Structure formats: C-alpha cells, structure tokens
C-alpha cells in the first residue's frame, strides 16, 4: 500500500503540482504554475482570486474537461492523470456535476425535462427519470415550477433547476464556476445556502469573486497568477 492509499477517505480529489500552459504558437500562457491541495469530501471549497488568475482553468482540470500540462490528479485515491479522453469523459459523466454562471438550461425544455436530460443520457427509463427529476426539483425547492420553461423562471429559479440537473447522476462532486455571477445579492446567498445543504449528498467546489459568499465555505483557496497565494 503506498502512502496515498493510507490517506483517509475524507479526501475526494487531490492535486499535486498541477500546471497548465496554453500553447498559442507564438505565445504561451502560463495559466497554472503548480498548485497542490486536497478537496475534502462533503465539504464546500471555494476558489477565489482576481480575473485571469487561473480559477476556471483549474476547475476545468478538476472536472476532467481539459488535461494538465503536468502534475497529478487523484480522484478517490486513483491517479487519473494518465487516462485517455474516453475514460476521462466517462469519469466526468459519472462523478462530476457542473453548474455555470449563465445556467445553460435548454430553452425548449421545461424544468423537469432539463433535469431529466443527464438521466436520458444514462439510459434511465422514462418513468424512473421523471420520478427522480421531480424529487430533485423538490430538493431545490422548485416542485411547483416543474413544468415552467426557463424563460418563465427567475434567474435564481433557473440556477436551482441547473443545480437539480447537476445532481441527477448522483455525482461525487458538484463544480460551479461563478454560479451567482448573474444573480442579485439576496438570491446569491439563497443559492449558496442551497449549495451548503447539498453537502449531505455531495462535495461542492465553487469559484466566486464575491468575497461575501466565502462565509458559506469550509475551505478557501486563493489563486493569484496561477499559484495558490492563500489557503484556509
Ligand atoms: P479566471 O477564471 O481566474 O478568470 P482563467 O483560468 O479563465 O482565469 O484564465 C487564466 C489565464 O489563461 C488567462 O490569462 C487567460 O487569458 C488564459 N486562458 C484561459 N483559457 C485559455 C485558452 N483556452 N487558451 C488560451 N489562454 C487561455
Ligand atoms: Mg473564470
């Protein structure tokens, strides 16, 4: 048993000296310059830092949307750095739920149909799918809006639908890139409180530039110029 395997089960994701260089031919952008940290299970970790500091780049790597230039990523103690595209896509679908600033709901589908989408992709049958999607809408406090279309919902309500959708496949980790960036202060706090509630079910990683929202988190990682400048 190596040293990592002996680490307790509290760590869901672990990154070691992660670097990302975007190679644009003439120019190379050092977006991440070697970051090392752990993400604790069933906790909320908030990533903060100025614009352009590498936060989204980091979240893309943690969510297997992109590959690091160097460094290692462990998911549940398994080294995933060497996996090919197909295996990474599979991990992404099974383990990660994403939430975005602009909600990214499908406008031609109503709330419950939007939540059902990942379940259709996972071949859950129609009846089961509807049942699960309605349960998730209830969890996010939106059971009465199940048949509303996105344009008939407020920003906060749309983000709740997106959160329900992110939970559909029972992900190990929910990743949110500026989930409150398009919401007013009151609604932002409501969404953060909802994300806190989700800790029972999953691990949550949130990028925000709103320092007022960090009070909801268990761990704060500050990134400046692609490096960790503070962690608490
Ligand atoms: P943040 O989310 O903190 O604002 P990003 O991770 O989006 O920062 O960007 C970090 C740096 O990497 C920035 O200088 C940005 O311009 C650059 N960058 C981000 N994505 C790409 C890309 N796909 N190609 C080239 N450069 C990129
Ligand atoms: Mg960003």
PDB file of C-alpha atoms and ligand atoms in Angstrom:
ATOM      1  CA  UNK A   1       0.000   0.000   0.000  1.00  0.00           C
ATOM      2  CA  UNK A   2       1.540   3.332  -0.964  1.00  0.00           C
ATOM      3  CA  UNK A   3       1.373   6.495   1.086  1.00  0.00           C
ATOM      4  CA  UNK A   4      -1.620   7.900  -0.764  1.00  0.00           C
ATOM      5  CA  UNK A   5      -3.717   4.791  -0.165  1.00  0.00           C
ATOM      6  CA  UNK A   6      -3.212   5.179   3.537  1.00  0.00           C
ATOM      7  CA  UNK A   7      -4.713   8.647   3.499  1.00  0.00           C
ATOM      8  CA  UNK A   8      -8.148   8.711   4.969  1.00  0.00           C
ATOM      9  CA  UNK A   9     -11.300   8.613   2.936  1.00  0.00           C
ATOM     10  CA  UNK A  10     -12.016  12.241   3.685  1.00  0.00           C
ATOM     11  CA  UNK A  11     -10.132  13.326   0.575  1.00  0.00           C
ATOM     12  CA  UNK A  12     -12.076  13.049  -2.672  1.00  0.00           C
ATOM     13  CA  UNK A  13      -9.744  14.944  -5.010  1.00  0.00           C
ATOM     14  CA  UNK A  14      -6.083  15.602  -4.618  1.00  0.00           C
ATOM     15  CA  UNK A  15      -3.854  17.595  -6.949  1.00  0.00           C
ATOM     16  CA  UNK A  16      -0.090  17.724  -6.937  1.00  0.00           C
ATOM     17  CA  UNK A  17       1.966  20.424  -8.654  1.00  0.00           C
ATOM     18  CA  UNK A  18      -0.634  20.984 -11.329  1.00  0.00           C
ATOM     19  CA  UNK A  19       0.465  23.136 -14.265  1.00  0.00           C
ATOM     20  CA  UNK A  20      -1.353  24.300 -17.362  1.00  0.00           C
ATOM     21  CA  UNK A  21       0.291  26.096 -20.231  1.00  0.00           C
ATOM     22  CA  UNK A  22      -1.920  27.170 -23.132  1.00  0.00           C
ATOM     23  CA  UNK A  23       0.258  26.954 -26.205  1.00  0.00           C
ATOM     24  CA  UNK A  24      -0.918  29.504 -28.743  1.00  0.00           C
ATOM     25  CA  UNK A  25       2.076  29.064 -31.045  1.00  0.00           C
ATOM     26  CA  UNK A  26       3.812  32.430 -30.767  1.00  0.00           C
ATOM     27  CA  UNK A  27       2.618  32.922 -27.215  1.00  0.00           C
ATOM     28  CA  UNK A  28       2.467  30.556 -24.304  1.00  0.00           C
ATOM     29  CA  UNK A  29       0.135  31.386 -21.425  1.00  0.00           C
ATOM     30  CA  UNK A  30       1.168  30.009 -18.038  1.00  0.00           C
ATOM     31  CA  UNK A  31      -2.348  29.760 -16.649  1.00  0.00           C
ATOM     32  CA  UNK A  32      -1.494  27.489 -13.710  1.00  0.00           C
ATOM     33  CA  UNK A  33       2.011  27.466 -12.260  1.00  0.00           C
ATOM     34  CA  UNK A  34       1.991  24.446  -9.936  1.00  0.00           C
ATOM     35  CA  UNK A  35      -0.824  24.090  -7.423  1.00  0.00           C
ATOM     36  CA  UNK A  36      -1.105  21.420  -4.746  1.00  0.00           C
ATOM     37  CA  UNK A  37      -4.119  20.850  -2.471  1.00  0.00           C
ATOM     38  CA  UNK A  38      -6.817  18.395  -1.368  1.00  0.00           C
ATOM     39  CA  UNK A  39     -10.580  18.651  -1.717  1.00  0.00           C
ATOM     40  CA  UNK A  40     -12.394  17.222   1.304  1.00  0.00           C
ATOM     41  CA  UNK A  41     -15.456  15.042   0.877  1.00  0.00           C
ATOM     42  CA  UNK A  42     -18.843  16.533   1.758  1.00  0.00           C
ATOM     43  CA  UNK A  43     -17.337  19.965   2.285  1.00  0.00           C
ATOM     44  CA  UNK A  44     -17.595  23.216   0.374  1.00  0.00           C
ATOM     45  CA  UNK A  45     -14.348  24.504  -1.093  1.00  0.00           C
ATOM     46  CA  UNK A  46     -14.342  27.985  -2.553  1.00  0.00           C
ATOM     47  CA  UNK A  47     -11.757  29.114  -5.083  1.00  0.00           C
ATOM     48  CA  UNK A  48     -11.258  32.864  -5.185  1.00  0.00           C
ATOM     49  CA  UNK A  49      -8.848  35.225  -6.935  1.00  0.00           C
ATOM     50  CA  UNK A  50      -8.734  38.032  -9.469  1.00  0.00           C
ATOM     51  CA  UNK A  51      -9.920  37.700 -13.040  1.00  0.00           C
ATOM     52  CA  UNK A  52      -7.419  35.833 -15.213  1.00  0.00           C
ATOM     53  CA  UNK A  53      -5.706  34.195 -12.226  1.00  0.00           C
ATOM     54  CA  UNK A  54      -6.437  30.643 -13.440  1.00  0.00           C
ATOM     55  CA  UNK A  55      -9.592  29.705 -11.500  1.00  0.00           C
ATOM     56  CA  UNK A  56     -11.625  28.420 -14.456  1.00  0.00           C
ATOM     57  CA  UNK A  57      -8.569  26.652 -15.846  1.00  0.00           C
ATOM     58  CA  UNK A  58      -8.186  24.864 -12.520  1.00  0.00           C
ATOM     59  CA  UNK A  59     -11.861  23.862 -12.383  1.00  0.00           C
ATOM     60  CA  UNK A  60     -11.683  22.521 -15.948  1.00  0.00           C
ATOM     61  CA  UNK A  61      -8.772  20.319 -14.937  1.00  0.00           C
ATOM     62  CA  UNK A  62     -10.500  19.147 -11.750  1.00  0.00           C
ATOM     63  CA  UNK A  63     -13.619  18.290 -13.765  1.00  0.00           C
ATOM     64  CA  UNK A  64     -11.675  16.455 -16.498  1.00  0.00           C
ATOM     65  CA  UNK A  65     -12.802  18.917 -19.153  1.00  0.00           C
ATOM     66  CA  UNK A  66      -9.168  19.530 -20.021  1.00  0.00           C
ATOM     67  CA  UNK A  67      -5.794  17.916 -19.325  1.00  0.00           C
ATOM     68  CA  UNK A  68      -2.961  19.441 -17.323  1.00  0.00           C
ATOM     69  CA  UNK A  69       0.402  20.142 -18.959  1.00  0.00           C
ATOM     70  CA  UNK A  70       1.993  18.463 -15.949  1.00  0.00           C
ATOM     71  CA  UNK A  71       1.182  17.390 -12.427  1.00  0.00           C
ATOM     72  CA  UNK A  72      -1.097  14.751 -10.980  1.00  0.00           C
ATOM     73  CA  UNK A  73      -4.771  14.477 -10.136  1.00  0.00           C
ATOM     74  CA  UNK A  74      -6.100  11.766  -7.821  1.00  0.00           C
ATOM     75  CA  UNK A  75      -9.825  11.032  -7.656  1.00  0.00           C
ATOM     76  CA  UNK A  76     -10.751   8.767  -4.748  1.00  0.00           C
ATOM     77  CA  UNK A  77      -7.050   7.894  -4.473  1.00  0.00           C
ATOM     78  CA  UNK A  78      -6.876   6.814  -8.106  1.00  0.00           C
ATOM     79  CA  UNK A  79      -4.331   8.564 -10.329  1.00  0.00           C
ATOM     80  CA  UNK A  80      -6.340   9.854 -13.264  1.00  0.00           C
ATOM     81  CA  UNK A  81      -3.555  11.874 -14.874  1.00  0.00           C
ATOM     82  CA  UNK A  82      -2.782   9.224 -17.453  1.00  0.00           C
ATOM     83  CA  UNK A  83      -6.323   8.267 -18.500  1.00  0.00           C
ATOM     84  CA  UNK A  84      -7.307   8.725 -22.134  1.00  0.00           C
ATOM     85  CA  UNK A  85     -10.110  11.016 -23.387  1.00  0.00           C
ATOM     86  CA  UNK A  86     -12.725   8.294 -23.373  1.00  0.00           C
ATOM     87  CA  UNK A  87     -12.054   7.218 -19.791  1.00  0.00           C
ATOM     88  CA  UNK A  88     -11.989  10.836 -18.650  1.00  0.00           C
ATOM     89  CA  UNK A  89     -15.326  11.534 -20.341  1.00  0.00           C
ATOM     90  CA  UNK A  90     -16.756   8.525 -18.564  1.00  0.00           C
ATOM     91  CA  UNK A  91     -15.467   9.715 -15.181  1.00  0.00           C
ATOM     92  CA  UNK A  92     -16.825  13.175 -15.890  1.00  0.00           C
ATOM     93  CA  UNK A  93     -20.308  11.849 -16.641  1.00  0.00           C
ATOM     94  CA  UNK A  94     -20.413   9.578 -13.628  1.00  0.00           C
ATOM     95  CA  UNK A  95     -18.659  11.636 -10.988  1.00  0.00           C
ATOM     96  CA  UNK A  96     -18.996  15.336 -11.758  1.00  0.00           C
ATOM     97  CA  UNK A  97     -21.963  17.694 -11.950  1.00  0.00           C
ATOM     98  CA  UNK A  98     -21.386  21.153 -13.422  1.00  0.00           C
ATOM     99  CA  UNK A  99     -23.132  24.443 -12.703  1.00  0.00           C
ATOM    100  CA  UNK A 100     -22.451  27.570 -14.752  1.00  0.00           C
ATOM    101  CA  UNK A 101     -22.865  31.320 -14.423  1.00  0.00           C
ATOM    102  CA  UNK A 102     -25.491  31.505 -17.160  1.00  0.00           C
ATOM    103  CA  UNK A 103     -27.389  28.384 -16.056  1.00  0.00           C
ATOM    104  CA  UNK A 104     -27.132  26.748 -19.527  1.00  0.00           C
ATOM    105  CA  UNK A 105     -30.665  25.344 -19.490  1.00  0.00           C
ATOM    106  CA  UNK A 106     -32.230  24.216 -22.758  1.00  0.00           C
ATOM    107  CA  UNK A 107     -34.887  26.842 -23.553  1.00  0.00           C
ATOM    108  CA  UNK A 108     -37.183  24.434 -25.413  1.00  0.00           C
ATOM    109  CA  UNK A 109     -37.379  22.046 -22.463  1.00  0.00           C
ATOM    110  CA  UNK A 110     -39.287  22.734 -19.257  1.00  0.00           C
ATOM    111  CA  UNK A 111     -37.674  22.474 -15.811  1.00  0.00           C
ATOM    112  CA  UNK A 112     -38.330  18.784 -15.228  1.00  0.00           C
ATOM    113  CA  UNK A 113     -37.207  17.887 -18.770  1.00  0.00           C
ATOM    114  CA  UNK A 114     -33.975  19.823 -18.245  1.00  0.00           C
ATOM    115  CA  UNK A 115     -33.291  17.854 -15.061  1.00  0.00           C
ATOM    116  CA  UNK A 116     -34.094  14.608 -16.869  1.00  0.00           C
ATOM    117  CA  UNK A 117     -31.519  15.177 -19.612  1.00  0.00           C
ATOM    118  CA  UNK A 118     -28.496  13.602 -17.891  1.00  0.00           C
ATOM    119  CA  UNK A 119     -30.723  10.686 -16.875  1.00  0.00           C
ATOM    120  CA  UNK A 120     -31.754  10.092 -20.502  1.00  0.00           C
ATOM    121  CA  UNK A 121     -28.099  10.105 -21.464  1.00  0.00           C
ATOM    122  CA  UNK A 122     -27.521   7.456 -18.769  1.00  0.00           C
ATOM    123  CA  UNK A 123     -30.449   5.422 -20.215  1.00  0.00           C
ATOM    124  CA  UNK A 124     -32.651   5.638 -17.139  1.00  0.00           C
ATOM    125  CA  UNK A 125     -36.180   4.673 -18.240  1.00  0.00           C
ATOM    126  CA  UNK A 126     -38.831   7.319 -18.705  1.00  0.00           C
ATOM    127  CA  UNK A 127     -40.894   6.732 -15.590  1.00  0.00           C
ATOM    128  CA  UNK A 128     -37.903   6.445 -13.279  1.00  0.00           C
ATOM    129  CA  UNK A 129     -36.385   9.540 -14.889  1.00  0.00           C
ATOM    130  CA  UNK A 130     -39.457  11.669 -14.235  1.00  0.00           C
ATOM    131  CA  UNK A 131     -39.712  10.461 -10.650  1.00  0.00           C
ATOM    132  CA  UNK A 132     -36.066  11.254  -9.917  1.00  0.00           C
ATOM    133  CA  UNK A 133     -36.224  14.651 -11.646  1.00  0.00           C
ATOM    134  CA  UNK A 134     -39.299  15.673  -9.641  1.00  0.00           C
ATOM    135  CA  UNK A 135     -37.593  14.585  -6.412  1.00  0.00           C
ATOM    136  CA  UNK A 136     -34.570  16.699  -7.281  1.00  0.00           C
ATOM    137  CA  UNK A 137     -36.738  19.717  -8.086  1.00  0.00           C
ATOM    138  CA  UNK A 138     -38.336  19.259  -4.685  1.00  0.00           C
ATOM    139  CA  UNK A 139     -34.886  19.130  -3.074  1.00  0.00           C
ATOM    140  CA  UNK A 140     -34.032  22.521  -4.594  1.00  0.00           C
ATOM    141  CA  UNK A 141     -37.424  23.935  -3.599  1.00  0.00           C
ATOM    142  CA  UNK A 142     -38.929  24.112  -7.081  1.00  0.00           C
ATOM    143  CA  UNK A 143     -41.528  21.351  -7.251  1.00  0.00           C
ATOM    144  CA  UNK A 144     -44.172  23.936  -8.111  1.00  0.00           C
ATOM    145  CA  UNK A 145     -42.235  25.132 -11.146  1.00  0.00           C
ATOM    146  CA  UNK A 146     -41.586  21.720 -12.698  1.00  0.00           C
ATOM    147  CA  UNK A 147     -43.494  22.452 -15.890  1.00  0.00           C
ATOM    148  CA  UNK A 148     -42.271  26.022 -16.362  1.00  0.00           C
ATOM    149  CA  UNK A 149     -39.876  26.801 -19.199  1.00  0.00           C
ATOM    150  CA  UNK A 150     -36.593  28.600 -18.416  1.00  0.00           C
ATOM    151  CA  UNK A 151     -37.861  31.941 -19.716  1.00  0.00           C
ATOM    152  CA  UNK A 152     -40.790  31.692 -17.267  1.00  0.00           C
ATOM    153  CA  UNK A 153     -38.375  31.368 -14.325  1.00  0.00           C
ATOM    154  CA  UNK A 154     -36.317  33.954 -12.428  1.00  0.00           C
ATOM    155  CA  UNK A 155     -32.513  33.769 -12.527  1.00  0.00           C
ATOM    156  CA  UNK A 156     -32.400  32.170  -9.078  1.00  0.00           C
ATOM    157  CA  UNK A 157     -35.020  29.615 -10.082  1.00  0.00           C
ATOM    158  CA  UNK A 158     -33.145  28.784 -13.284  1.00  0.00           C
ATOM    159  CA  UNK A 159     -29.994  28.215 -11.264  1.00  0.00           C
ATOM    160  CA  UNK A 160     -31.939  25.900  -8.941  1.00  0.00           C
ATOM    161  CA  UNK A 161     -33.034  23.867 -11.961  1.00  0.00           C
ATOM    162  CA  UNK A 162     -29.410  23.742 -13.107  1.00  0.00           C
ATOM    163  CA  UNK A 163     -28.366  22.536  -9.643  1.00  0.00           C
ATOM    164  CA  UNK A 164     -31.043  19.817  -9.712  1.00  0.00           C
ATOM    165  CA  UNK A 165     -29.777  18.782 -13.145  1.00  0.00           C
ATOM    166  CA  UNK A 166     -26.169  18.690 -11.893  1.00  0.00           C
ATOM    167  CA  UNK A 167     -27.289  16.298  -9.140  1.00  0.00           C
ATOM    168  CA  UNK A 168     -29.173  13.929 -11.451  1.00  0.00           C
ATOM    169  CA  UNK A 169     -26.469  11.291 -11.787  1.00  0.00           C
ATOM    170  CA  UNK A 170     -25.570  11.371  -8.066  1.00  0.00           C
ATOM    171  CA  UNK A 171     -22.161  12.956  -8.702  1.00  0.00           C
ATOM    172  CA  UNK A 172     -19.349  12.722  -6.156  1.00  0.00           C
ATOM    173  CA  UNK A 173     -18.530  16.356  -6.799  1.00  0.00           C
ATOM    174  CA  UNK A 174     -20.503  19.416  -7.891  1.00  0.00           C
ATOM    175  CA  UNK A 175     -18.397  22.092  -9.590  1.00  0.00           C
ATOM    176  CA  UNK A 176     -19.727  25.585 -10.002  1.00  0.00           C
ATOM    177  CA  UNK A 177     -17.954  28.353 -11.937  1.00  0.00           C
ATOM    178  CA  UNK A 178     -19.287  31.711 -10.703  1.00  0.00           C
ATOM    179  CA  UNK A 179     -22.772  30.253 -10.054  1.00  0.00           C
ATOM    180  CA  UNK A 180     -24.007  33.519  -8.578  1.00  0.00           C
ATOM    181  CA  UNK A 181     -22.253  35.818 -11.052  1.00  0.00           C
ATOM    182  CA  UNK A 182     -25.549  36.641 -12.725  1.00  0.00           C
ATOM    183  CA  UNK A 183     -27.716  36.966  -9.607  1.00  0.00           C
ATOM    184  CA  UNK A 184     -28.530  39.729  -7.113  1.00  0.00           C
ATOM    185  CA  UNK A 185     -27.023  39.609  -3.599  1.00  0.00           C
ATOM    186  CA  UNK A 186     -30.068  38.151  -1.850  1.00  0.00           C
ATOM    187  CA  UNK A 187     -30.535  35.427  -4.471  1.00  0.00           C
ATOM    188  CA  UNK A 188     -26.786  34.700  -4.415  1.00  0.00           C
ATOM    189  CA  UNK A 189     -26.958  33.941  -0.698  1.00  0.00           C
ATOM    190  CA  UNK A 190     -30.009  31.725  -1.241  1.00  0.00           C
ATOM    191  CA  UNK A 191     -28.160  29.753  -3.909  1.00  0.00           C
ATOM    192  CA  UNK A 192     -25.119  29.446  -1.626  1.00  0.00           C
ATOM    193  CA  UNK A 193     -27.347  28.209   1.197  1.00  0.00           C
ATOM    194  CA  UNK A 194     -28.777  25.621  -1.159  1.00  0.00           C
ATOM    195  CA  UNK A 195     -25.254  24.505  -2.126  1.00  0.00           C
ATOM    196  CA  UNK A 196     -24.416  24.226   1.596  1.00  0.00           C
ATOM    197  CA  UNK A 197     -27.456  21.990   2.024  1.00  0.00           C
ATOM    198  CA  UNK A 198     -26.113  19.720  -0.725  1.00  0.00           C
ATOM    199  CA  UNK A 199     -23.050  18.883   1.364  1.00  0.00           C
ATOM    200  CA  UNK A 200     -25.019  15.974   2.789  1.00  0.00           C
ATOM    201  CA  UNK A 201     -25.183  14.446  -0.681  1.00  0.00           C
ATOM    202  CA  UNK A 202     -22.010  15.522  -2.445  1.00  0.00           C
ATOM    203  CA  UNK A 203     -18.795  17.541  -2.372  1.00  0.00           C
ATOM    204  CA  UNK A 204     -19.001  21.107  -3.669  1.00  0.00           C
ATOM    205  CA  UNK A 205     -16.337  23.250  -5.348  1.00  0.00           C
ATOM    206  CA  UNK A 206     -17.290  26.834  -6.133  1.00  0.00           C
ATOM    207  CA  UNK A 207     -15.450  29.603  -7.946  1.00  0.00           C
ATOM    208  CA  UNK A 208     -16.541  33.058  -6.964  1.00  0.00           C
ATOM    209  CA  UNK A 209     -15.164  36.564  -6.969  1.00  0.00           C
ATOM    210  CA  UNK A 210     -17.743  37.610  -4.377  1.00  0.00           C
ATOM    211  CA  UNK A 211     -15.875  37.503  -1.076  1.00  0.00           C
ATOM    212  CA  UNK A 212     -19.157  37.905   0.805  1.00  0.00           C
ATOM    213  CA  UNK A 213     -20.036  34.376  -0.276  1.00  0.00           C
ATOM    214  CA  UNK A 214     -16.957  32.716   1.210  1.00  0.00           C
ATOM    215  CA  UNK A 215     -18.560  32.671   4.665  1.00  0.00           C
ATOM    216  CA  UNK A 216     -20.546  29.646   3.495  1.00  0.00           C
ATOM    217  CA  UNK A 217     -17.439  27.595   2.744  1.00  0.00           C
ATOM    218  CA  UNK A 218     -15.309  25.169   4.735  1.00  0.00           C
ATOM    219  CA  UNK A 219     -12.085  25.817   2.833  1.00  0.00           C
ATOM    220  CA  UNK A 220     -10.928  28.794   0.785  1.00  0.00           C
ATOM    221  CA  UNK A 221      -8.195  28.590  -1.829  1.00  0.00           C
ATOM    222  CA  UNK A 222      -6.978  31.883  -3.224  1.00  0.00           C
ATOM    223  CA  UNK A 223      -5.297  31.811  -6.625  1.00  0.00           C
ATOM    224  CA  UNK A 224      -3.150  34.666  -7.911  1.00  0.00           C
ATOM    225  CA  UNK A 225      -1.185  34.428 -11.163  1.00  0.00           C
ATOM    226  CA  UNK A 226      -1.741  30.687 -11.380  1.00  0.00           C
ATOM    227  CA  UNK A 227      -0.414  29.988  -7.889  1.00  0.00           C
ATOM    228  CA  UNK A 228      -2.007  29.477  -4.517  1.00  0.00           C
ATOM    229  CA  UNK A 229      -1.469  32.682  -2.565  1.00  0.00           C
ATOM    230  CA  UNK A 230      -3.548  31.713   0.457  1.00  0.00           C
ATOM    231  CA  UNK A 231      -5.374  28.670   1.779  1.00  0.00           C
ATOM    232  CA  UNK A 232      -7.509  28.433   4.898  1.00  0.00           C
TER     233      UNK A 232
HETATM  234  P1  LIG B   1     -10.062  33.072 -14.276  1.00  0.00           P
HETATM  235  O1  LIG B   1     -11.136  32.049 -14.374  1.00  0.00           O
HETATM  236  O2  LIG B   1      -9.400  33.146 -12.938  1.00  0.00           O
HETATM  237  O3  LIG B   1     -10.544  34.432 -14.705  1.00  0.00           O
HETATM  238  P2  LIG B   1      -8.814  31.624 -16.465  1.00  0.00           P
HETATM  239  O4  LIG B   1      -8.494  30.289 -15.919  1.00  0.00           O
HETATM  240  O5  LIG B   1     -10.025  31.726 -17.322  1.00  0.00           O
HETATM  241  O6  LIG B   1      -8.883  32.690 -15.278  1.00  0.00           O
HETATM  242  O7  LIG B   1      -7.587  32.153 -17.303  1.00  0.00           O
HETATM  243  C1  LIG B   1      -6.244  32.121 -16.825  1.00  0.00           C
HETATM  244  C2  LIG B   1      -5.323  32.627 -17.925  1.00  0.00           C
HETATM  245  O8  LIG B   1      -5.308  31.697 -19.003  1.00  0.00           O
HETATM  246  C3  LIG B   1      -5.756  33.949 -18.533  1.00  0.00           C
HETATM  247  O9  LIG B   1      -4.597  34.677 -18.848  1.00  0.00           O
HETATM  248  C4  LIG B   1      -6.492  33.539 -19.788  1.00  0.00           C
HETATM  249  O10 LIG B   1      -6.430  34.538 -20.752  1.00  0.00           O
HETATM  250  C5  LIG B   1      -5.758  32.280 -20.210  1.00  0.00           C
HETATM  251  N1  LIG B   1      -6.633  31.312 -20.884  1.00  0.00           N
HETATM  252  C6  LIG B   1      -7.750  30.736 -20.383  1.00  0.00           C
HETATM  253  N2  LIG B   1      -8.275  29.841 -21.237  1.00  0.00           N
HETATM  254  C7  LIG B   1      -7.460  29.853 -22.324  1.00  0.00           C
HETATM  255  C8  LIG B   1      -7.444  29.134 -23.569  1.00  0.00           C
HETATM  256  N3  LIG B   1      -8.372  28.227 -23.858  1.00  0.00           N
HETATM  257  N4  LIG B   1      -6.450  29.400 -24.435  1.00  0.00           N
HETATM  258  C9  LIG B   1      -5.507  30.300 -24.134  1.00  0.00           C
HETATM  259  N5  LIG B   1      -5.437  31.005 -22.996  1.00  0.00           N
HETATM  260  C10 LIG B   1      -6.399  30.785 -22.093  1.00  0.00           C
HETATM  261 MG1  LIG B   2     -13.187  32.218 -14.859  1.00  0.00          MG
END
